[in-house]
Short mmCIF file of C-alpha atoms in Angstrom, two decimals:
data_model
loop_
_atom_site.label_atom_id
_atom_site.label_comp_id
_atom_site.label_asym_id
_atom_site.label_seq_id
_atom_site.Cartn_x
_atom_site.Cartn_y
_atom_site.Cartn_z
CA UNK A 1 222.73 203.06 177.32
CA UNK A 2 222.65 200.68 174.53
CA UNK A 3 220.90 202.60 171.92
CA UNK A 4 222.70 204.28 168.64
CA UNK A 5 222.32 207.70 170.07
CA UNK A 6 224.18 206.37 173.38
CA UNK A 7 228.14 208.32 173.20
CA UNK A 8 229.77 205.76 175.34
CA UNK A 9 231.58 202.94 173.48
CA UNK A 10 230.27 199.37 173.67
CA UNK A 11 232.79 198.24 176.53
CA UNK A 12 231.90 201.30 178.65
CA UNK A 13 228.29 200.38 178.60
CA UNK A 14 229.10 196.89 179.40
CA UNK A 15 230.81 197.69 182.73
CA UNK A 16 228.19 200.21 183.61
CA UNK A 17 225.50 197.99 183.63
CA UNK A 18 227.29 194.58 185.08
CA UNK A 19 228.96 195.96 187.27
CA UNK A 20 228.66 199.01 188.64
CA UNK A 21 226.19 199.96 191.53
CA UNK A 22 224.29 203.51 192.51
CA UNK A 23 226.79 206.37 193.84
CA UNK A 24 229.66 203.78 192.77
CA UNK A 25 233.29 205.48 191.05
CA UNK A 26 235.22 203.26 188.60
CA UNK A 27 238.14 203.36 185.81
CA UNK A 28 237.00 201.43 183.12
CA UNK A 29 239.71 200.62 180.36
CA UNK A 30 238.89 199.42 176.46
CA UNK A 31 240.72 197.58 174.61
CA UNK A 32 240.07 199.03 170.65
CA UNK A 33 237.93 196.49 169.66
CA UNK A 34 235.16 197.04 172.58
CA UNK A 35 235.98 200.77 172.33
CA UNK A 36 236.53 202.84 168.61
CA UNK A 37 238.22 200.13 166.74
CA UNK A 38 240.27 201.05 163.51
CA UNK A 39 238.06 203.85 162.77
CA UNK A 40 238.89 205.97 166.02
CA UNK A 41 237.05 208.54 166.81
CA UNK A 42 237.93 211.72 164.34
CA UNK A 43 239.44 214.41 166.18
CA UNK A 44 239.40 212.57 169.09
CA UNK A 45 240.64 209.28 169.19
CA UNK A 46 243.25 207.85 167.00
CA UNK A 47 243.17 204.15 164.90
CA UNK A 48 243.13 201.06 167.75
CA UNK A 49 243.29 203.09 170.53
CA UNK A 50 242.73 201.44 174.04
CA UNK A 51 240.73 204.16 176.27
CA UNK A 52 240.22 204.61 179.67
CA UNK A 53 236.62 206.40 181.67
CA UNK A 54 236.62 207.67 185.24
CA UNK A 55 233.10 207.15 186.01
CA UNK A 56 230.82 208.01 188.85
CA UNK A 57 227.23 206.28 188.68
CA UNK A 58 225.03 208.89 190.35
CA UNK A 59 221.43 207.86 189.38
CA UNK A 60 219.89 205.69 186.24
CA UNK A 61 216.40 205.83 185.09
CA UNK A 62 215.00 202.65 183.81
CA UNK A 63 213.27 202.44 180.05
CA UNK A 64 211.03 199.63 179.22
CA UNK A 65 209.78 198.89 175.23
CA UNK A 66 206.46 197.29 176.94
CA UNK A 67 204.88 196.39 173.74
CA UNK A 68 208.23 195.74 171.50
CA UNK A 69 206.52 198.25 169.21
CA UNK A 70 207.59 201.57 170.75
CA UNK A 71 203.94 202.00 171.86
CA UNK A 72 203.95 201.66 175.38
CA UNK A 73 207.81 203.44 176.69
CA UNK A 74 207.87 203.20 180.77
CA UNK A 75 210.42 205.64 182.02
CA UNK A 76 211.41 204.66 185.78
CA UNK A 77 212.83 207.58 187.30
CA UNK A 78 215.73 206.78 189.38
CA UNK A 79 216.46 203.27 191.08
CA UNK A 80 215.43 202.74 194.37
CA UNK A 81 217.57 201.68 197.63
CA UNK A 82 215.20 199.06 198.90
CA UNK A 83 213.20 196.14 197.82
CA UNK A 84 209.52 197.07 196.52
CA UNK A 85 207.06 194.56 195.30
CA UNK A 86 205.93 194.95 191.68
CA UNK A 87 203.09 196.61 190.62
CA UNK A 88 201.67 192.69 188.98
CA UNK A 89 198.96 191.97 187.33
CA UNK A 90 196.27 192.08 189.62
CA UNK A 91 198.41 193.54 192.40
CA UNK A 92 196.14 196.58 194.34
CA UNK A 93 197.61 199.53 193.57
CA UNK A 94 197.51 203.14 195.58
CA UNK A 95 199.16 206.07 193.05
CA UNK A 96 198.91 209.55 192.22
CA UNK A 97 198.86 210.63 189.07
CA UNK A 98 198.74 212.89 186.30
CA UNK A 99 197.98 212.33 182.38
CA UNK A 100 198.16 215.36 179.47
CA UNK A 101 197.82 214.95 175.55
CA UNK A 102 201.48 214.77 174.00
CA UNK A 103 202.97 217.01 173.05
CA UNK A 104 202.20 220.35 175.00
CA UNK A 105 198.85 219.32 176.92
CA UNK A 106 195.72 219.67 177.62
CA UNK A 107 195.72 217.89 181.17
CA UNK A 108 192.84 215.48 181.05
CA UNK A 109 193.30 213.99 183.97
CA UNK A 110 194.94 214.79 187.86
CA UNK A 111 196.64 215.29 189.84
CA UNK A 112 194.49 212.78 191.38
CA UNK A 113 195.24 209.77 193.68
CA UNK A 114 193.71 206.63 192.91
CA UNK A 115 193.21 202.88 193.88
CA UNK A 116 193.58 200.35 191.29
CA UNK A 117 193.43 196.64 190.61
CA UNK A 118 196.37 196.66 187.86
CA UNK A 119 194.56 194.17 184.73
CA UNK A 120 191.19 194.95 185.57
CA UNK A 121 190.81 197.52 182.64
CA UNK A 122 189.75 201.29 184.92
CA UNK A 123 192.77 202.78 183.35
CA UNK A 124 193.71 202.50 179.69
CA UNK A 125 195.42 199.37 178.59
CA UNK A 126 199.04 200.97 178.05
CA UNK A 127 198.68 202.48 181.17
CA UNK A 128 198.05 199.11 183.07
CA UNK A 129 200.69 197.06 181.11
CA UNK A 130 203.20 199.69 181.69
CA UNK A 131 202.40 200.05 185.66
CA UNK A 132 203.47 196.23 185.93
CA UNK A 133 207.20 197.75 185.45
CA UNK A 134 207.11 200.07 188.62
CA UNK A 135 207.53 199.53 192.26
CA UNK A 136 206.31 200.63 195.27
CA UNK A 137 207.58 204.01 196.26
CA UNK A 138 208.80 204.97 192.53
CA UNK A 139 208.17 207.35 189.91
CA UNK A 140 207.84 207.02 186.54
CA UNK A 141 206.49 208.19 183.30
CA UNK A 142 204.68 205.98 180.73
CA UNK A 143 204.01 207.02 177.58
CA UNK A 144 201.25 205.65 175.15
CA UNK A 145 200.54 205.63 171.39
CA UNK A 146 196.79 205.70 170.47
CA UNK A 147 196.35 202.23 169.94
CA UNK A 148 197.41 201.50 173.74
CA UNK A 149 195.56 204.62 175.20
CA UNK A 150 192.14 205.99 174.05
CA UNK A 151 192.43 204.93 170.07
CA UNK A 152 191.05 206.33 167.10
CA UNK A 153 188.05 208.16 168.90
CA UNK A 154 189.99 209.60 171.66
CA UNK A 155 187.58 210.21 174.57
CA UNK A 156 185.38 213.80 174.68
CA UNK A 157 184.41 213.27 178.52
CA UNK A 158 188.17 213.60 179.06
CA UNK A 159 189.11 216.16 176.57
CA UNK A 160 191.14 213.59 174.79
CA UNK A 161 191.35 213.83 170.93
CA UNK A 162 191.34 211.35 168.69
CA UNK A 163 194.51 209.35 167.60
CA UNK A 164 196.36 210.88 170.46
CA UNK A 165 199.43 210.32 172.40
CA UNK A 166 199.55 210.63 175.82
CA UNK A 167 201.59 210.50 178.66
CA UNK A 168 200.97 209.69 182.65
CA UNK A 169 203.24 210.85 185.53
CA UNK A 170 202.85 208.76 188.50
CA UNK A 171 203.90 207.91 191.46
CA UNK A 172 203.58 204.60 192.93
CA UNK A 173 203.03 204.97 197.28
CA UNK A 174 201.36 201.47 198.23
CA UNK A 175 201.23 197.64 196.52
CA UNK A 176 199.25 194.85 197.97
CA UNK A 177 201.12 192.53 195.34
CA UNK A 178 199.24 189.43 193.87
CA UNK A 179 200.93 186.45 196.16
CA UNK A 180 199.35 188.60 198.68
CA UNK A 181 195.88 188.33 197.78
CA UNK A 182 193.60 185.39 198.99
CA UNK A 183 192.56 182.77 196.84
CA UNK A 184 189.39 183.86 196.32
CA UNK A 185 190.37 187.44 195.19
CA UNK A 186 192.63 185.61 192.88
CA UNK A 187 189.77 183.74 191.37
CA UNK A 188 187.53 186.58 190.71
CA UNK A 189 190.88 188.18 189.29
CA UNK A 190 191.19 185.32 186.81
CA UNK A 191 187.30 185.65 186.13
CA UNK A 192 187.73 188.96 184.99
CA UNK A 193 190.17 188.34 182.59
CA UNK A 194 188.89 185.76 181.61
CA UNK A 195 185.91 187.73 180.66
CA UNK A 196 188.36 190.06 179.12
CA UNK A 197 189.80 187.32 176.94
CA UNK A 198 186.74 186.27 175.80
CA UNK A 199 185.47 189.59 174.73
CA UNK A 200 189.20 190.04 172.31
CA UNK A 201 188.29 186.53 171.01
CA UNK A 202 184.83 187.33 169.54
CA UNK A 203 186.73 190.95 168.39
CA UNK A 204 189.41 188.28 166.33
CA UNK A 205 191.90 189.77 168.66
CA UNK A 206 193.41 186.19 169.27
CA UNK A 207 196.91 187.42 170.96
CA UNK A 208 195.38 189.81 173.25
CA UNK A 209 193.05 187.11 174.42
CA UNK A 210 195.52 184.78 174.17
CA UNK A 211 197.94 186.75 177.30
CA UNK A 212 194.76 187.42 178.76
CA UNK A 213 193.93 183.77 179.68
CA UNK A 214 197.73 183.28 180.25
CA UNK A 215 197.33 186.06 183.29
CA UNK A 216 193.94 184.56 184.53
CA UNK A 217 196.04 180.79 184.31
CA UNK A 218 199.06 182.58 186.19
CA UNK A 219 196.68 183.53 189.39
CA UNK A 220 195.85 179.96 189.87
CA UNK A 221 198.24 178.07 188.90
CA UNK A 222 199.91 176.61 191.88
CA UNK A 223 196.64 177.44 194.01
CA UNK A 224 194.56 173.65 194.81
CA UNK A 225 191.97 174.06 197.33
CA UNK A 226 189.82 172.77 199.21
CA UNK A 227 185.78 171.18 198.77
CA UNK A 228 183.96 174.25 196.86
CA UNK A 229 186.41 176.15 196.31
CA UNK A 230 188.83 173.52 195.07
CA UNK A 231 186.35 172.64 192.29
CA UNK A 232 186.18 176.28 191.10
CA UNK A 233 189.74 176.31 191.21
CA UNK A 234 190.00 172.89 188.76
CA UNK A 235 186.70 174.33 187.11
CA UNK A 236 188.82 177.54 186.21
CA UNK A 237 191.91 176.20 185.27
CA UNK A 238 190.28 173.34 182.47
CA UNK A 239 187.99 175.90 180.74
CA UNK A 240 190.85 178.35 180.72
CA UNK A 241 193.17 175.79 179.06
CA UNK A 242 190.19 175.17 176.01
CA UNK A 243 189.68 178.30 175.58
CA UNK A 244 193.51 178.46 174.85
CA UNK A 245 192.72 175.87 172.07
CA UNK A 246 189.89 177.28 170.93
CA UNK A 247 192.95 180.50 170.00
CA UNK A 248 195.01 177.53 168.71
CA UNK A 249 192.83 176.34 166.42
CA UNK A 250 191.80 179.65 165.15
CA UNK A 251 195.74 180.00 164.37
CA UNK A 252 196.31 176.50 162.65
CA UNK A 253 198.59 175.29 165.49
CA UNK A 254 197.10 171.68 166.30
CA UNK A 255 199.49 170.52 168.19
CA UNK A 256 199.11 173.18 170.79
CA UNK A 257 195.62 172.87 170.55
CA UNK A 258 195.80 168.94 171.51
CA UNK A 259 198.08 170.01 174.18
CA UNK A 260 195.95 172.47 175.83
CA UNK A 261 193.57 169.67 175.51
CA UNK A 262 195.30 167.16 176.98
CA UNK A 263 195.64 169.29 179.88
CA UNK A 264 192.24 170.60 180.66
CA UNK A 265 191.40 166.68 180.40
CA UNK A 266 193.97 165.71 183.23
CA UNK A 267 191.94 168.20 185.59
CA UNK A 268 188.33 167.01 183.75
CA UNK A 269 188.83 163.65 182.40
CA UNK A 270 185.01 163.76 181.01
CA UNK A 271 184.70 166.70 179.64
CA UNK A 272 183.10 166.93 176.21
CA UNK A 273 184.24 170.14 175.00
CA UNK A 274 188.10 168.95 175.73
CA UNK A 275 187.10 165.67 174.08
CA UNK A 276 185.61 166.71 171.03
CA UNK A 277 188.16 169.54 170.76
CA UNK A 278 191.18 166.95 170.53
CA UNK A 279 189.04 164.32 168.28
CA UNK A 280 188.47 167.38 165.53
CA UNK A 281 192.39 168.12 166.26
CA UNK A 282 193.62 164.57 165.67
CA UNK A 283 191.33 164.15 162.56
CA UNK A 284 192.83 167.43 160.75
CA UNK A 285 196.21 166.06 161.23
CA UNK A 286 195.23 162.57 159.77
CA UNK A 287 195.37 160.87 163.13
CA UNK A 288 192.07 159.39 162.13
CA UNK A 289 192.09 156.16 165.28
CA UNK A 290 192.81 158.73 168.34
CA UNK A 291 190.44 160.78 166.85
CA UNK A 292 187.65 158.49 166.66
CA UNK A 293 188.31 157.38 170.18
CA UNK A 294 188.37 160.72 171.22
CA UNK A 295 184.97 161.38 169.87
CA UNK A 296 183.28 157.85 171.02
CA UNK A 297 184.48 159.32 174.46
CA UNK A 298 182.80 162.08 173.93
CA UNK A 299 179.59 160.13 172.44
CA UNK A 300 179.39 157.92 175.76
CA UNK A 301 179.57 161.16 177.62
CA UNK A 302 176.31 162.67 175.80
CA UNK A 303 175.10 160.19 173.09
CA UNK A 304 172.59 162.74 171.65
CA UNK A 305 174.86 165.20 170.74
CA UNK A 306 174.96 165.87 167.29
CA UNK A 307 177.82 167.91 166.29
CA UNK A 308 180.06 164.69 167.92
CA UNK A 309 177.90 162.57 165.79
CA UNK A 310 178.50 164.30 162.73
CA UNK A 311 182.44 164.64 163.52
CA UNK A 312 182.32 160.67 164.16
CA UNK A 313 180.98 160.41 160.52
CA UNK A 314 183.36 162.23 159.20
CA UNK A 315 186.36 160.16 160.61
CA UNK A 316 184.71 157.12 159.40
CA UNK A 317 184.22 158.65 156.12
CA UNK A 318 188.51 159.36 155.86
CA UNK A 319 188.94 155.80 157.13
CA UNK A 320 187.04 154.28 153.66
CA UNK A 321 189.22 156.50 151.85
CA UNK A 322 191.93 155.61 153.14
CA UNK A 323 191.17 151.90 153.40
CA UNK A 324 189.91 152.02 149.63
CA UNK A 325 193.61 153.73 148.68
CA UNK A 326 195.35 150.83 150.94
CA UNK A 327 193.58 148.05 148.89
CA UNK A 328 194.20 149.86 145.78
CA UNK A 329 198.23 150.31 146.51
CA UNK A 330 198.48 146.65 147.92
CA UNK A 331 196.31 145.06 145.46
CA UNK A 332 198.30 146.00 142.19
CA UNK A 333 201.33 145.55 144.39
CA UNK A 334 199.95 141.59 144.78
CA UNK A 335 198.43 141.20 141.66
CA UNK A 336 199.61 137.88 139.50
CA UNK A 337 201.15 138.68 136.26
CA UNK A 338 198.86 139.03 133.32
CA UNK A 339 196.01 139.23 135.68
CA UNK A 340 193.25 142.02 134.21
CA UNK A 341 189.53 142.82 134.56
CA UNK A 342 188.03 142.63 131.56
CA UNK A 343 187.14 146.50 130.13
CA UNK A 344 183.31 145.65 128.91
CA UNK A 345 182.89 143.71 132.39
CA UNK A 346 180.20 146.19 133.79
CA UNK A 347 181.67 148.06 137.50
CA UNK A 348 178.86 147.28 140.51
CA UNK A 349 177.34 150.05 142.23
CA UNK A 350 178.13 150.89 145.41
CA UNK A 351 174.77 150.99 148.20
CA UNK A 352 173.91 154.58 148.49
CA UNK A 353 174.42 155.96 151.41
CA UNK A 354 173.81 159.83 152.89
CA UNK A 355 177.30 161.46 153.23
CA UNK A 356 177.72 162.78 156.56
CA UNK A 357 178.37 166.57 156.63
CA UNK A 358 181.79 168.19 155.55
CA UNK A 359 183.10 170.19 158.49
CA UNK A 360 182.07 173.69 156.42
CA UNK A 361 178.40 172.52 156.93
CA UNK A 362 179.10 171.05 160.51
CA UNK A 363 179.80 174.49 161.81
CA UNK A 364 177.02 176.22 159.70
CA UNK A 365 174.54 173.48 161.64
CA UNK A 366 176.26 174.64 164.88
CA UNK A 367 175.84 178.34 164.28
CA UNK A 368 172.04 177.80 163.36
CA UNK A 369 171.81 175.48 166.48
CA UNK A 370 173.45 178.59 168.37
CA UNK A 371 176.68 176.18 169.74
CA UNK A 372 179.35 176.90 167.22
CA UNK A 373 180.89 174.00 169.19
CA UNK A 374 183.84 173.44 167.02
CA UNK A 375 184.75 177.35 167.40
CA UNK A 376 183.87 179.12 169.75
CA UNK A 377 185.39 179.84 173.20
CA UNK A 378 183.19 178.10 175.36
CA UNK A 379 182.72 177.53 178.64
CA UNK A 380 181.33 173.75 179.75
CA UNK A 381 181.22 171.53 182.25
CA UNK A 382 180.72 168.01 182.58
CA UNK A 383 176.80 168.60 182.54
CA UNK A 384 176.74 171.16 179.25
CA UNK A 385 175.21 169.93 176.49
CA UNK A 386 177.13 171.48 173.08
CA UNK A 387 173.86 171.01 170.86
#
């Protein structure tokens, strides 16, 4: 249903899926226009026809586009009866199951039962993103492109080729589902993809980290705690939101950057990172006074760090600019009639002073430092020193 290849008319499809139920008979009638319209059907159905279908819904298989890109196709075999948790992210999984090289084989792997954490990365990526769309007690078929499964170099130890598609056959028999799971097997969850994240951040794959850190955030989200464990929660949660930024950035969307900011410094409200973060955000955008107070947060916080102090100078060096184009605009705006400087009347210098570093040379002086502060995705607390 719903695809071009699909025989039923629009209207037919419709009714099947709103409102029709397993081992369920109906009549469904069409007027022309949500059944073969003026064309008709040659042969079969004339010009503006209204059509009826007896229909009996024995069984439906479920197909899920995962990806959006036709790389990851989940085929749910049959619907069940009953209520079965998901297969989330993170959710501990029990399955059996069986994968092959498309089209005719080899079997690489299974039949083999196994226990999985669904996100933490044992099973290819496909594999994992496409078990999220199965319940307990189901079977399925997911079906991966290369990129989604074992890539360009395929995997020997398996027997799997390179650029390969593959396809698993599974079936799902037990689900400890995440809102299961104690809070501290949710954070070590979120650790681990955080860890993920960061890895696809340093590989410039800035969407894949990006839903990585959105899983890790979903764990903990509405989770607080208490003493220790409270503070890893908060601790969690604030570097998971700059790190977020940090992807921002990267992709030229400030706003979300400041946002994801703004947030990490509800939860910390010293933190420099978050601080220095938004001040560098603000100045891009021309916001030149919240930055600055941004960053002389951030200076009271740790008054020897450099990379702050350089930012700082930078702010201060728009605000001349900016004040020296004001005075300009205002003072011809204000000037008397037939007021002039004379032309031989010899301009003053202005005092020398050292330009503070452009923001090209900032982050070449973080790399060599080893902080890339104004880049990379990293993790500080309250105590971290960025220089």
């Amino acid at each position: 249903l719903g695809t071009p290849t699909c025989p039923l008319p629009p209207g037919v499809e419709r009714a099947i899926c709103k409102e029709m139920k397993k081992g369920s008979n109906a009549l469904i009638t069409c007027k022309s226009e949500y059944a073969f319209g003026e064309m008709g059907l040659p042969g079969k159905v004339p010009s503006n026809a209204t059509v009826e279908y007896e229909v009996t819904l024995a069984d439906w298989n479920a197909v899920h586009d995962v990806a959006k890109d036709g790389g990851i196709i989940v085929k749910c075999l049959g619907q069940l009866d009953t209520y079965g948790p998901l297969c989330d992210d993170a959710a501990k999984v029990t399955l059996t199951v069986e994968g092959k090289v498309m089209p005719n084989g080899p079997v690489f792997l299974g039949p083999a039962e196994k226990s999985i954490t669904v996100g933490d990365g044992e099973m290819p990526d496909g594999f994992e993103r496409g078990l999220e769309k199965i319940k307990k007690g189901q079977h399925a078929i997911i079906t991966c492109k290369p990129q989604y499964a074992y890539g360009e170099a395929g995997n020997a130890e398996l027997g799997v080729p390179a650029n390969a598609d593959v396809q698993f056959v599974l079936t799902v028999t037990e689900v400890t589902p995440t809102y299961q799971l104690q809070l501290n097997d949710k954070l070590s969850a979120a650790e681990r993809r955080k860890e993920q994240g960061n890895d696809m951040f340093k590989a410039a794959e800035l969407e894949r980290a990006l839903a990585k850190y959105d899983k890790a955030f979903k764990l903990i989200q509405y989770e607080q705690g208490e003493g220790e464990e409270g503070d890893k929660v908060k601790d969690m949660k604030c570097t998971l939101h700059l790190n977020k930024a940090a992807i921002c950035d990267k992709q030229g969307r400030l706003e979300d950057s400041i946002e994801q900011c703004t947030k990490a410094l509800e939860l910390r409200p010293h933190s420099v990172k978050a601080l220095f973060r938004r001040g560098k955000a603000f100045s891009t955008m021309g916001k030149l006074d919240e930055a600055l107070s941004d960053l002389k947060a951030a200076q009271n916080q740790e008054p020897g760090n450099a990379s702050v102090k350089n930012q700082i100078a930078i702010v201060r060096q728009k605000q001349k600019k900016q004040d020296d184009k004001d005075k300009t605009v205002f003072g011809k705006m204000f000037a008397k009639p037939g007021s002039f400087t004379p032309k031989d009347e010899p301009k003053k210098e202005a005092p020398k002073e050292e330009a503070p570093k452009d923001e090209a040379e900032e982050e070449a002086h973080d790399d060599a430092e080893g902080t890339k502060a104004d880049e990379d995705v990293v993790e500080l607390d309250d105590n971290t020193k960025m220089s």
